[in-house]
Coordinates of C-alpha atoms and ligand atoms in Angstrom, one line a residue:
M1 CA 46.2 56.3 -29.0
Q2 CA 49.0 58.1 -27.2
Q3 CA 48.3 58.3 -23.5
K4 CA 48.9 61.5 -21.7
I5 CA 49.0 63.1 -18.2
I6 CA 47.6 66.6 -17.8
I7 CA 49.4 68.9 -15.4
L8 CA 47.2 71.8 -14.5
D9 CA 49.4 74.9 -13.8
F10 CA 48.4 77.0 -10.9
G11 CA 51.5 79.2 -11.4
S12 CA 54.1 77.4 -9.4
Q13 CA 57.8 77.8 -10.3
T14 CA 58.2 74.0 -10.3
T15 CA 55.3 73.2 -12.7
Q16 CA 57.7 72.6 -15.6
L17 CA 59.8 70.4 -13.4
I18 CA 56.7 68.2 -12.8
G19 CA 56.4 68.0 -16.6
R20 CA 60.0 67.0 -17.0
R21 CA 59.7 64.3 -14.3
V22 CA 56.7 62.8 -16.0
R23 CA 58.5 62.8 -19.4
E24 CA 61.4 61.1 -17.7
L25 CA 59.0 58.3 -17.0
D26 CA 58.6 57.9 -20.8
T27 CA 55.1 59.3 -20.5
F28 CA 53.7 62.1 -22.6
C29 CA 52.3 65.1 -20.6
E30 CA 50.8 68.5 -21.3
I31 CA 51.0 71.5 -19.0
L32 CA 47.8 73.5 -19.3
P33 CA 46.5 76.6 -17.5
Y34 CA 44.6 75.6 -14.3
N35 CA 41.2 76.1 -15.8
K36 CA 41.7 74.5 -19.2
F37 CA 41.2 70.8 -18.5
P38 CA 40.4 69.1 -21.8
K39 CA 37.1 67.4 -20.9
D40 CA 36.6 65.5 -24.1
D41 CA 40.1 64.1 -24.5
A42 CA 39.9 60.3 -24.0
S43 CA 43.7 59.9 -24.1
V44 CA 44.1 61.6 -20.6
I45 CA 45.0 58.9 -18.1
G46 CA 45.7 61.2 -15.1
V47 CA 45.7 64.7 -13.8
I48 CA 48.3 66.5 -11.6
L49 CA 47.5 69.8 -9.9
S50 CA 50.6 72.0 -9.4
G51 CA 51.6 74.3 -6.6
S52 CA 50.8 78.1 -6.7
P53 CA 52.2 81.4 -5.4
Y54 CA 48.7 82.0 -3.9
S55 CA 46.9 80.8 -0.8
V56 CA 43.5 79.2 -1.4
H57 CA 42.0 82.0 0.6
D58 CA 43.4 84.8 -1.7
A59 CA 40.6 86.6 -3.6
E60 CA 42.7 86.2 -6.8
A61 CA 43.6 82.6 -6.2
F62 CA 43.3 80.3 -9.2
R63 CA 40.3 77.9 -9.1
T64 CA 39.4 75.0 -11.2
C65 CA 36.3 72.8 -11.6
L66 CA 37.3 69.5 -9.9
D67 CA 34.1 67.8 -11.1
D68 CA 35.6 67.8 -14.6
F69 CA 37.9 65.0 -13.6
V70 CA 37.8 63.9 -10.0
G71 CA 36.2 60.5 -9.7
R72 CA 36.7 59.8 -13.4
I73 CA 40.5 59.5 -13.7
P74 CA 43.3 59.4 -11.1
V75 CA 44.2 62.8 -9.6
L76 CA 47.3 63.9 -7.7
G77 CA 47.3 67.3 -5.9
I78 CA 50.7 68.8 -5.1
C79 CA 51.1 71.6 -2.4
Y80 CA 48.6 74.2 -3.4
G81 CA 46.9 71.5 -5.4
A82 CA 46.5 69.4 -2.2
Q83 CA 45.2 72.4 -0.3
F84 CA 42.8 73.3 -3.0
I85 CA 41.3 69.8 -3.1
A86 CA 41.0 69.8 0.7
N87 CA 39.4 73.2 0.8
E88 CA 36.9 72.4 -2.0
G89 CA 36.0 69.0 -0.4
G90 CA 34.9 70.4 2.9
G91 CA 38.3 70.2 4.7
R92 CA 40.1 73.2 6.1
V93 CA 43.2 75.2 5.1
E94 CA 44.8 77.7 7.5
P95 CA 47.9 79.8 7.7
A96 CA 50.7 77.6 9.2
G97 CA 52.0 78.7 12.6
T98 CA 55.5 78.7 11.1
R99 CA 56.1 78.8 7.4
E100 CA 56.8 75.2 6.4
Y101 CA 59.8 75.4 4.2
G102 CA 62.7 73.1 3.5
R103 CA 63.6 69.5 4.4
A104 CA 61.3 67.3 6.5
H105 CA 61.0 63.6 7.1
L106 CA 57.9 61.6 6.6
Q107 CA 56.4 59.5 9.4
D108 CA 53.3 57.4 9.8
I109 CA 53.5 56.5 6.1
D110 CA 50.9 54.0 4.9
L111 CA 53.3 51.8 3.1
N112 CA 50.4 49.8 1.7
D113 CA 49.0 52.7 -0.2
P114 CA 50.0 52.5 -3.9
L115 CA 51.3 56.1 -3.8
F116 CA 54.0 55.1 -1.3
R117 CA 55.0 51.7 -2.8
G118 CA 58.8 51.2 -2.2
F119 CA 59.1 54.1 0.3
E120 CA 61.5 54.2 3.2
P121 CA 59.7 54.8 6.5
H122 CA 61.3 58.2 7.1
S123 CA 61.9 59.4 3.5
Q124 CA 63.1 63.0 3.2
V125 CA 60.7 65.4 1.4
W126 CA 60.8 69.1 0.5
M127 CA 58.1 71.4 1.9
S128 CA 57.4 74.9 0.7
H129 CA 54.1 76.4 1.9
G130 CA 52.7 79.2 4.1
D131 CA 49.3 77.6 4.6
T132 CA 48.7 74.1 6.0
I133 CA 45.8 71.7 5.8
T134 CA 44.1 71.3 9.3
A135 CA 41.2 69.1 8.2
I136 CA 40.8 66.8 5.2
P137 CA 37.5 66.0 3.4
A138 CA 35.3 63.3 5.0
H139 CA 36.0 60.7 2.3
C140 CA 39.8 61.0 2.8
R141 CA 42.3 59.6 5.2
P142 CA 45.8 60.7 6.0
I143 CA 48.6 58.5 4.5
A144 CA 51.7 60.3 5.8
S145 CA 52.7 63.1 8.2
T146 CA 55.8 65.0 9.4
T147 CA 56.7 66.4 12.8
D148 CA 55.1 69.7 11.8
V149 CA 52.6 68.7 9.2
R150 CA 49.7 66.4 10.2
F151 CA 48.4 65.9 6.6
A152 CA 51.6 65.7 4.6
A153 CA 49.7 63.3 2.3
Y154 CA 46.2 62.1 2.1
A155 CA 44.1 59.9 -0.1
S156 CA 40.4 59.4 -0.8
T157 CA 38.8 56.1 0.2
T158 CA 36.1 56.4 -2.4
Q159 CA 37.8 58.0 -5.5
P160 CA 41.2 57.7 -7.2
L161 CA 42.5 60.8 -5.5
W162 CA 45.8 61.5 -3.8
A163 CA 47.3 64.7 -2.5
V164 CA 50.7 65.6 -1.0
Q165 CA 51.7 68.9 0.6
F166 CA 55.4 68.4 -0.2
H167 CA 57.0 68.7 -3.7
P168 CA 57.8 65.3 -5.2
E169 CA 59.2 66.9 -8.4
V170 CA 62.2 68.6 -6.7
F171 CA 65.6 67.0 -6.1
H172 CA 65.5 67.3 -2.3
T173 CA 62.5 65.0 -2.1
V174 CA 64.6 61.9 -2.2
Q175 CA 62.0 59.4 -3.3
G176 CA 60.0 62.0 -5.4
T177 CA 60.6 60.2 -8.6
Q178 CA 59.4 56.9 -7.0
L179 CA 56.2 58.7 -5.9
L180 CA 55.6 60.1 -9.4
K181 CA 56.3 56.7 -10.9
N182 CA 53.8 55.1 -8.5
F183 CA 51.2 57.6 -9.6
V184 CA 51.9 57.8 -13.3
V185 CA 52.7 54.1 -14.0
D186 CA 51.0 52.0 -11.3
I187 CA 47.9 54.2 -10.6
C188 CA 47.3 55.8 -14.0
G189 CA 48.5 52.8 -16.0
S190 CA 51.0 54.6 -18.2
R191 CA 52.5 52.1 -20.8
Q192 CA 55.7 54.3 -20.8
E193 CA 55.8 54.5 -24.6
W194 CA 57.1 58.0 -25.0
S195 CA 60.6 58.0 -26.3
P196 CA 62.7 60.0 -28.9
A197 CA 62.4 57.0 -31.3
S198 CA 58.6 56.8 -31.0
F199 CA 58.4 60.6 -31.2
V200 CA 60.3 60.6 -34.5
E201 CA 58.2 57.8 -35.9
T202 CA 54.8 59.3 -35.1
T203 CA 55.8 62.8 -35.9
V204 CA 57.2 61.8 -39.4
Q205 CA 53.9 60.1 -40.1
E206 CA 51.9 63.1 -38.9
L207 CA 53.9 65.5 -40.9
K208 CA 53.5 63.4 -44.0
A209 CA 49.7 63.4 -43.5
Q210 CA 49.6 67.1 -42.6
L211 CA 51.8 68.4 -45.4
G212 CA 51.2 66.0 -48.2
S213 CA 53.1 67.4 -51.2
D214 CA 53.0 71.0 -50.0
R215 CA 56.2 73.1 -50.0
V216 CA 57.5 74.3 -46.6
I217 CA 60.0 77.1 -45.8
L218 CA 62.1 77.2 -42.6
G219 CA 64.6 79.7 -41.2
L220 CA 67.7 78.0 -39.9
S221 CA 69.9 79.8 -37.3
G222 CA 72.6 77.2 -36.8
G223 CA 71.1 76.5 -33.4
V224 CA 69.8 73.2 -32.0
D225 CA 66.1 73.8 -32.3
S226 CA 65.9 74.9 -35.9
S227 CA 68.4 72.3 -37.0
V228 CA 66.5 69.4 -35.4
C229 CA 63.2 70.8 -36.7
A230 CA 64.6 70.9 -40.3
T231 CA 66.1 67.4 -40.1
L232 CA 62.8 66.0 -38.8
L233 CA 60.9 67.7 -41.6
A234 CA 63.3 66.6 -44.2
R235 CA 62.8 63.0 -43.0
A236 CA 59.1 63.5 -43.7
I237 CA 58.9 65.6 -46.9
G238 CA 62.5 65.6 -48.3
N239 CA 63.1 68.3 -50.8
N240 CA 59.7 69.9 -50.4
L241 CA 61.4 71.6 -47.4
T242 CA 63.5 74.6 -48.3
C243 CA 65.7 76.0 -45.5
I244 CA 67.0 79.6 -45.5
F245 CA 70.1 80.4 -43.5
V246 CA 71.0 84.1 -43.4
D247 CA 74.6 85.1 -42.6
H248 CA 74.4 88.5 -41.0
G249 CA 78.2 88.6 -40.8
M250 CA 78.2 88.4 -37.0
L251 CA 78.3 84.6 -36.6
R252 CA 81.3 82.9 -35.0
K253 CA 84.5 82.2 -36.8
N254 CA 83.8 80.1 -39.9
E255 CA 80.4 79.2 -38.5
F256 CA 78.5 79.9 -41.7
Q257 CA 80.6 77.6 -43.7
K258 CA 80.8 74.9 -41.0
V259 CA 77.1 74.9 -40.4
M260 CA 76.3 74.9 -44.1
Q261 CA 78.5 71.9 -44.6
A262 CA 76.9 70.1 -41.6
Y263 CA 73.4 70.8 -43.1
Q264 CA 74.4 69.6 -46.5
G265 CA 75.8 66.4 -44.9
L266 CA 72.4 65.9 -43.4
G267 CA 70.8 66.1 -46.9
L268 CA 69.0 69.3 -46.2
N269 CA 68.0 71.6 -49.0
V270 CA 69.5 74.9 -47.7
V271 CA 69.7 78.3 -49.3
G272 CA 72.6 80.2 -47.7
V273 CA 72.4 84.0 -48.0
D274 CA 75.4 86.1 -47.3
A275 CA 73.9 89.4 -46.4
S276 CA 76.7 90.7 -44.2
E277 CA 77.4 93.8 -46.2
K278 CA 73.8 95.0 -45.7
F279 CA 73.9 94.4 -42.0
F280 CA 77.3 96.1 -41.6
A281 CA 76.1 99.1 -43.6
D282 CA 72.9 99.5 -41.6
L283 CA 74.8 99.1 -38.3
K284 CA 77.5 101.6 -39.1
G285 CA 78.0 104.0 -36.2
V286 CA 75.2 102.5 -34.0
T287 CA 76.2 102.0 -30.4
D288 CA 72.9 101.6 -28.5
P289 CA 72.2 97.9 -27.7
E290 CA 68.5 98.1 -28.4
E291 CA 68.9 100.0 -31.6
K292 CA 71.4 97.4 -32.8
R293 CA 69.0 94.6 -32.0
K294 CA 66.2 96.4 -33.8
I295 CA 68.2 97.0 -37.0
I296 CA 69.4 93.4 -37.0
G297 CA 65.8 92.1 -36.5
R298 CA 64.4 94.4 -39.2
D299 CA 67.2 93.5 -41.7
F300 CA 66.8 89.8 -41.0
V301 CA 63.1 89.8 -41.8
E302 CA 63.8 91.8 -45.0
V303 CA 66.5 89.4 -46.2
F304 CA 64.5 86.3 -45.2
N305 CA 61.3 87.6 -46.9
A306 CA 63.2 88.3 -50.1
E307 CA 64.3 84.7 -50.2
A308 CA 61.0 83.3 -49.1
R309 CA 59.1 85.1 -51.8
K310 CA 61.2 83.3 -54.4
I311 CA 59.6 80.1 -53.3
S312 CA 56.2 81.3 -54.5
D313 CA 54.3 78.0 -54.1
A314 CA 55.2 77.6 -50.4
R315 CA 52.2 76.9 -48.2
W316 CA 53.8 76.5 -44.8
L317 CA 56.4 78.2 -42.5
A318 CA 58.1 75.8 -40.1
Q319 CA 59.6 77.0 -36.9
G320 CA 61.7 75.3 -34.2
T321 CA 59.5 76.5 -31.3
I322 CA 59.9 74.3 -28.3
Y323 CA 57.8 73.6 -25.3
P324 CA 59.3 76.1 -22.8
D325 CA 58.8 78.9 -25.4
R326 CA 55.1 78.0 -25.5
I327 CA 54.7 77.7 -21.7
E328 CA 56.3 81.1 -21.3
S329 CA 53.9 82.6 -23.8
L330 CA 51.0 81.0 -22.0
S331 CA 52.3 82.1 -18.7
I332 CA 49.3 82.6 -16.4
T333 CA 51.0 85.1 -14.2
G334 CA 51.4 87.3 -17.3
M335 CA 55.1 87.8 -16.9
V336 CA 57.0 87.5 -20.2
I337 CA 60.5 86.4 -19.2
K338 CA 62.1 85.9 -22.6
S339 CA 60.7 87.2 -25.8
H340 CA 60.2 85.0 -28.8
H341 CA 63.0 85.1 -31.4
N342 CA 61.1 83.6 -34.3
V343 CA 61.0 85.0 -37.8
G344 CA 58.3 87.6 -37.6
G345 CA 56.5 89.6 -40.1
L346 CA 56.4 87.4 -43.2
P347 CA 54.4 89.0 -45.9
K348 CA 50.7 88.4 -45.4
E349 CA 50.1 87.8 -49.0
M350 CA 52.1 84.6 -48.8
H351 CA 49.3 83.1 -46.5
L352 CA 51.6 80.7 -44.9
K353 CA 50.4 78.2 -42.3
L354 CA 52.5 77.5 -39.3
C355 CA 54.1 74.1 -38.6
E356 CA 55.9 73.6 -35.3
P357 CA 56.7 69.9 -34.9
L358 CA 58.9 70.4 -31.7
Q359 CA 56.3 72.3 -29.8
W360 CA 55.8 69.6 -27.2
L361 CA 59.5 69.0 -26.4
F362 CA 61.8 70.2 -23.7
K363 CA 65.3 71.2 -24.7
D364 CA 67.0 68.0 -23.7
E365 CA 64.4 66.0 -25.5
V366 CA 65.1 68.0 -28.7
R367 CA 68.7 67.0 -28.3
R368 CA 67.8 63.3 -27.9
V369 CA 65.6 63.5 -31.0
G370 CA 68.5 65.1 -32.8
Q371 CA 70.6 62.1 -31.7
E372 CA 67.9 59.7 -32.8
L373 CA 68.0 61.4 -36.3
G374 CA 71.7 60.8 -36.5
M375 CA 72.7 64.5 -36.3
P376 CA 76.4 65.3 -35.5
E377 CA 77.2 65.8 -31.8
R378 CA 78.8 69.2 -32.4
L379 CA 75.5 70.4 -33.9
I380 CA 73.1 69.2 -31.3
R381 CA 75.2 69.9 -28.2
R382 CA 76.1 73.5 -29.2
H383 CA 75.6 76.2 -26.7
P384 CA 72.8 78.6 -27.3
F385 CA 73.8 81.7 -29.4
P386 CA 71.8 84.9 -29.6
G387 CA 70.0 85.8 -32.8
P388 CA 71.9 89.1 -33.2
G389 CA 75.2 87.2 -32.8
L390 CA 78.4 88.8 -31.9
A391 CA 76.8 92.3 -32.4
V392 CA 75.5 92.0 -28.8
R393 CA 79.0 90.9 -27.6
I394 CA 80.8 94.0 -29.0
L395 CA 80.3 97.0 -26.8
G396 CA 80.2 100.1 -29.0
D397 CA 79.8 100.3 -32.7
I398 CA 80.2 97.4 -35.0
T399 CA 82.9 97.1 -37.7
P400 CA 84.0 94.1 -39.7
E401 CA 87.4 94.4 -38.1
K402 CA 86.0 94.3 -34.5
V403 CA 84.0 91.2 -35.5
R404 CA 87.1 89.6 -36.8
I405 CA 89.0 90.3 -33.5
L406 CA 86.2 88.9 -31.5
Q407 CA 85.8 85.9 -33.7
E408 CA 89.5 85.0 -33.2
A409 CA 89.3 85.5 -29.4
D410 CA 86.1 83.6 -29.1
D411 CA 87.4 80.7 -31.2
I412 CA 90.4 80.3 -29.0
Y413 CA 88.3 80.3 -25.9
I414 CA 85.7 77.8 -27.2
E415 CA 88.3 75.4 -28.5
H416 CA 90.0 75.4 -25.1
L417 CA 86.7 74.5 -23.5
H418 CA 86.3 71.6 -25.9
N419 CA 89.8 70.4 -25.3
Y420 CA 89.7 70.5 -21.5
R421 CA 88.6 67.2 -20.1
C422 CA 86.9 66.9 -16.8
D423 CA 87.6 64.1 -14.3
D424 CA 84.7 62.1 -15.8
G425 CA 86.3 62.4 -19.2
E426 CA 83.7 64.8 -20.6
E427 CA 84.6 68.0 -22.3
L428 CA 84.3 71.0 -20.0
Y429 CA 82.3 72.7 -22.9
H430 CA 79.5 70.3 -22.2
K431 CA 79.3 71.1 -18.5
I432 CA 78.6 74.7 -19.3
W433 CA 75.3 76.1 -20.5
Q434 CA 76.8 78.8 -22.6
A435 CA 80.2 80.5 -23.1
G436 CA 81.6 83.3 -25.3
A437 CA 84.0 86.2 -25.5
V438 CA 82.9 89.8 -25.3
L439 CA 84.9 92.7 -26.9
L440 CA 84.9 95.8 -24.8
S441 CA 85.6 97.9 -27.8
S442 CA 84.5 101.2 -26.2
I443 CA 87.4 100.8 -23.7
R444 CA 91.1 100.9 -24.1
S445 CA 93.8 100.1 -21.6
V446 CA 97.5 100.3 -21.5
G447 CA 99.8 97.3 -21.7
V448 CA 103.3 96.4 -22.7
M449 CA 104.4 93.9 -25.3
G450 CA 108.1 93.4 -25.9
D451 CA 109.5 96.9 -25.3
E452 CA 106.4 98.6 -26.7
R453 CA 103.6 100.3 -25.0
T454 CA 100.2 99.0 -26.2
Y455 CA 96.8 100.8 -25.9
E456 CA 94.2 98.3 -26.9
H457 CA 90.8 96.7 -26.1
P458 CA 90.1 94.2 -23.3
V459 CA 88.2 91.0 -23.9
A460 CA 85.9 89.6 -21.3
L461 CA 85.2 85.9 -21.1
R462 CA 81.7 84.7 -20.1
A463 CA 80.7 81.2 -19.1
V464 CA 77.6 80.3 -17.2
T465 CA 75.8 77.3 -15.8
S466 CA 72.0 77.3 -16.1
T467 CA 69.1 75.0 -16.9
D468 CA 66.8 77.4 -18.7
A469 CA 68.7 80.7 -19.2
M470 CA 66.2 82.5 -16.9
T471 CA 68.7 82.4 -14.0
A472 CA 72.4 81.6 -14.4
D473 CA 75.5 81.4 -12.3
W474 CA 79.0 82.2 -13.5
A475 CA 80.9 78.9 -14.1
H476 CA 83.9 78.3 -11.8
L477 CA 86.4 77.6 -14.6
P478 CA 89.7 76.2 -13.5
Y479 CA 92.5 78.8 -13.1
D480 CA 94.9 76.9 -15.3
L481 CA 92.5 76.9 -18.1
L482 CA 91.8 80.6 -17.7
A483 CA 95.5 81.3 -17.7
R484 CA 96.0 79.4 -21.0
V485 CA 93.1 81.1 -22.7
S486 CA 94.3 84.5 -21.6
N487 CA 97.8 83.8 -22.8
D488 CA 96.7 82.5 -26.2
I489 CA 94.3 85.4 -26.8
I490 CA 96.7 88.1 -26.0
N491 CA 99.6 86.5 -27.9
R492 CA 97.5 85.6 -31.0
V493 CA 94.8 88.2 -31.4
K494 CA 96.1 91.5 -32.6
G495 CA 94.1 94.4 -31.0
V496 CA 93.6 92.7 -27.6
N497 CA 96.0 93.3 -24.7
R498 CA 93.9 92.3 -21.6
V499 CA 91.6 89.5 -20.7
C500 CA 89.0 89.6 -17.8
Y501 CA 86.7 86.9 -16.5
D502 CA 83.0 87.9 -15.9
I503 CA 82.0 86.7 -12.4
S504 CA 78.4 88.0 -12.4
S505 CA 75.3 85.8 -12.0
K506 CA 71.9 86.4 -13.5
P507 CA 70.1 88.1 -12.0
P508 CA 71.2 90.8 -11.4
S509 CA 73.3 90.7 -14.6
T510 CA 72.2 89.0 -17.8
I511 CA 74.0 86.3 -19.8
E512 CA 74.7 88.6 -22.8
W513 CA 76.4 91.9 -22.2
E514 CA 73.9 93.8 -24.4
Ligands
XMP1 P1 70.1 87.1 -21.4 O1 71.2 88.0 -22.0 O2 68.8 87.9 -21.5 O3 70.0 85.9 -22.4 O4 70.4 86.6 -20.1 C1 69.2 84.7 -22.1 C2 69.4 83.7 -23.3 O5 68.8 84.2 -24.5 C3 69.8 84.4 -25.5 N1 69.5 85.6 -26.2 C4 69.0 85.6 -27.4 N2 68.6 84.6 -28.3 N3 67.9 86.2 -29.8 C5 68.1 84.9 -29.5 O6 67.8 84.0 -30.3 C6 68.2 87.2 -29.1 O7 68.0 88.4 -29.4 C7 68.8 86.9 -27.8 N4 69.2 87.7 -26.8 C8 69.7 86.8 -25.8 C9 71.1 84.4 -24.7 O8 72.3 84.1 -25.5 C10 70.9 83.5 -23.6 O9 71.0 82.1 -24.0

């Protein structure tokens, strides 16, 4: 049976990071809402309680029933988790005199405690809390402090229970990974069997059992998630998977052909649909960004459905939903940060069941699974690309000519990013979360080419660094590269006479311009 760690989410911004750290220890974990501990699941080998934006004394603070797991399996409370356990167990939590935030150094560490195995005596940790624990439960003892925090860490003497007020999951806690390893591997007994290879092996078996000889449809976008999902499914059920790839005419230069070729090279059964005429016709004269998105979404569903209906014996719809999509939609604070971009509204009469084999993976794990499946590098390391494509990178109305101009400019830019090698030999493209060109087609500016006055559109270049697209910083691209890109675009792309570089972060800007 696959072992797992449960992370109960009390709403902290770093809960996902705890999950990632546990996965990096080759251990499967699930992040669940704070009050959804799976009591009857025998595969759970340990529980981690996350931090929270609340104080334990807030009326709306999240509470969980500790009796469900404390004393039965090892427990680690982090920050709010530590305070909650203290408060419930007869200890005391009070507002800290000064907000304890930032770097601190541990002292009085009990180096014999299994949680601190291998620790340096004054290891640096990261604190971030407004409350502090002033008394711990009677059955507990302190196992580390800092100058300001008496109970930086404590452990029970009667139960497998540990708690830390600092954040082991963040980078600034220097031995945080060691601490989590001590908990997950030594204390909980993880066999560290979770790997892309084991994932592929078990998932292919499960998919074979689940799908049998049923027919499955999947919408491909050319992106990493849907491509990996399709390849994994094809490994399990071969030609019983039919993929549908819709060309709305606003993909990158030659992208449809290139991606179709890559898919065919992978042995996928793909139906390519060129629906660009329909999209261009429906978008004619539309300038409002939201309206553009709505039209594209609606047309997409229509075209996809028309194809899907042809596969009348299909029983399943597969989607490349990944774990962060699910966590966001489960978000206990109720804030939807990014809306889901899956194929919606398939006709009800098709009665399709949903199959989402990547639903437990983080983005980098999806890429590693893609590698394991032998997919080409260019496909699995591609930057994210919005569903509505270049339509949201053309300010103003959309015409095939504008798309062509932007495709040319974008292609020059992206190729330069691939060709530029960083000091470590890696392509600059791979150091960046996402890059693309934007055509400011509602603006014209004056220029001079040869002896002639020009009056044409500017192109803006965008490149950002990010880990999850929720926040992003503009990438500090080298000037010499920007100079070459600008020069090439203006010289080679008719219709463009000016190139700007976008130096806005998200927030307050967004990654896409529309
Ligand atoms: P923003 O512009 O909101 O974008 O900062 C965040 C991330 O989402 C991508 N994006 C989309 N992806 N359909 C998609 O599949 C869409 O409609 C869409 N809009 C934005 C964007 O490229 C970035 O990675």
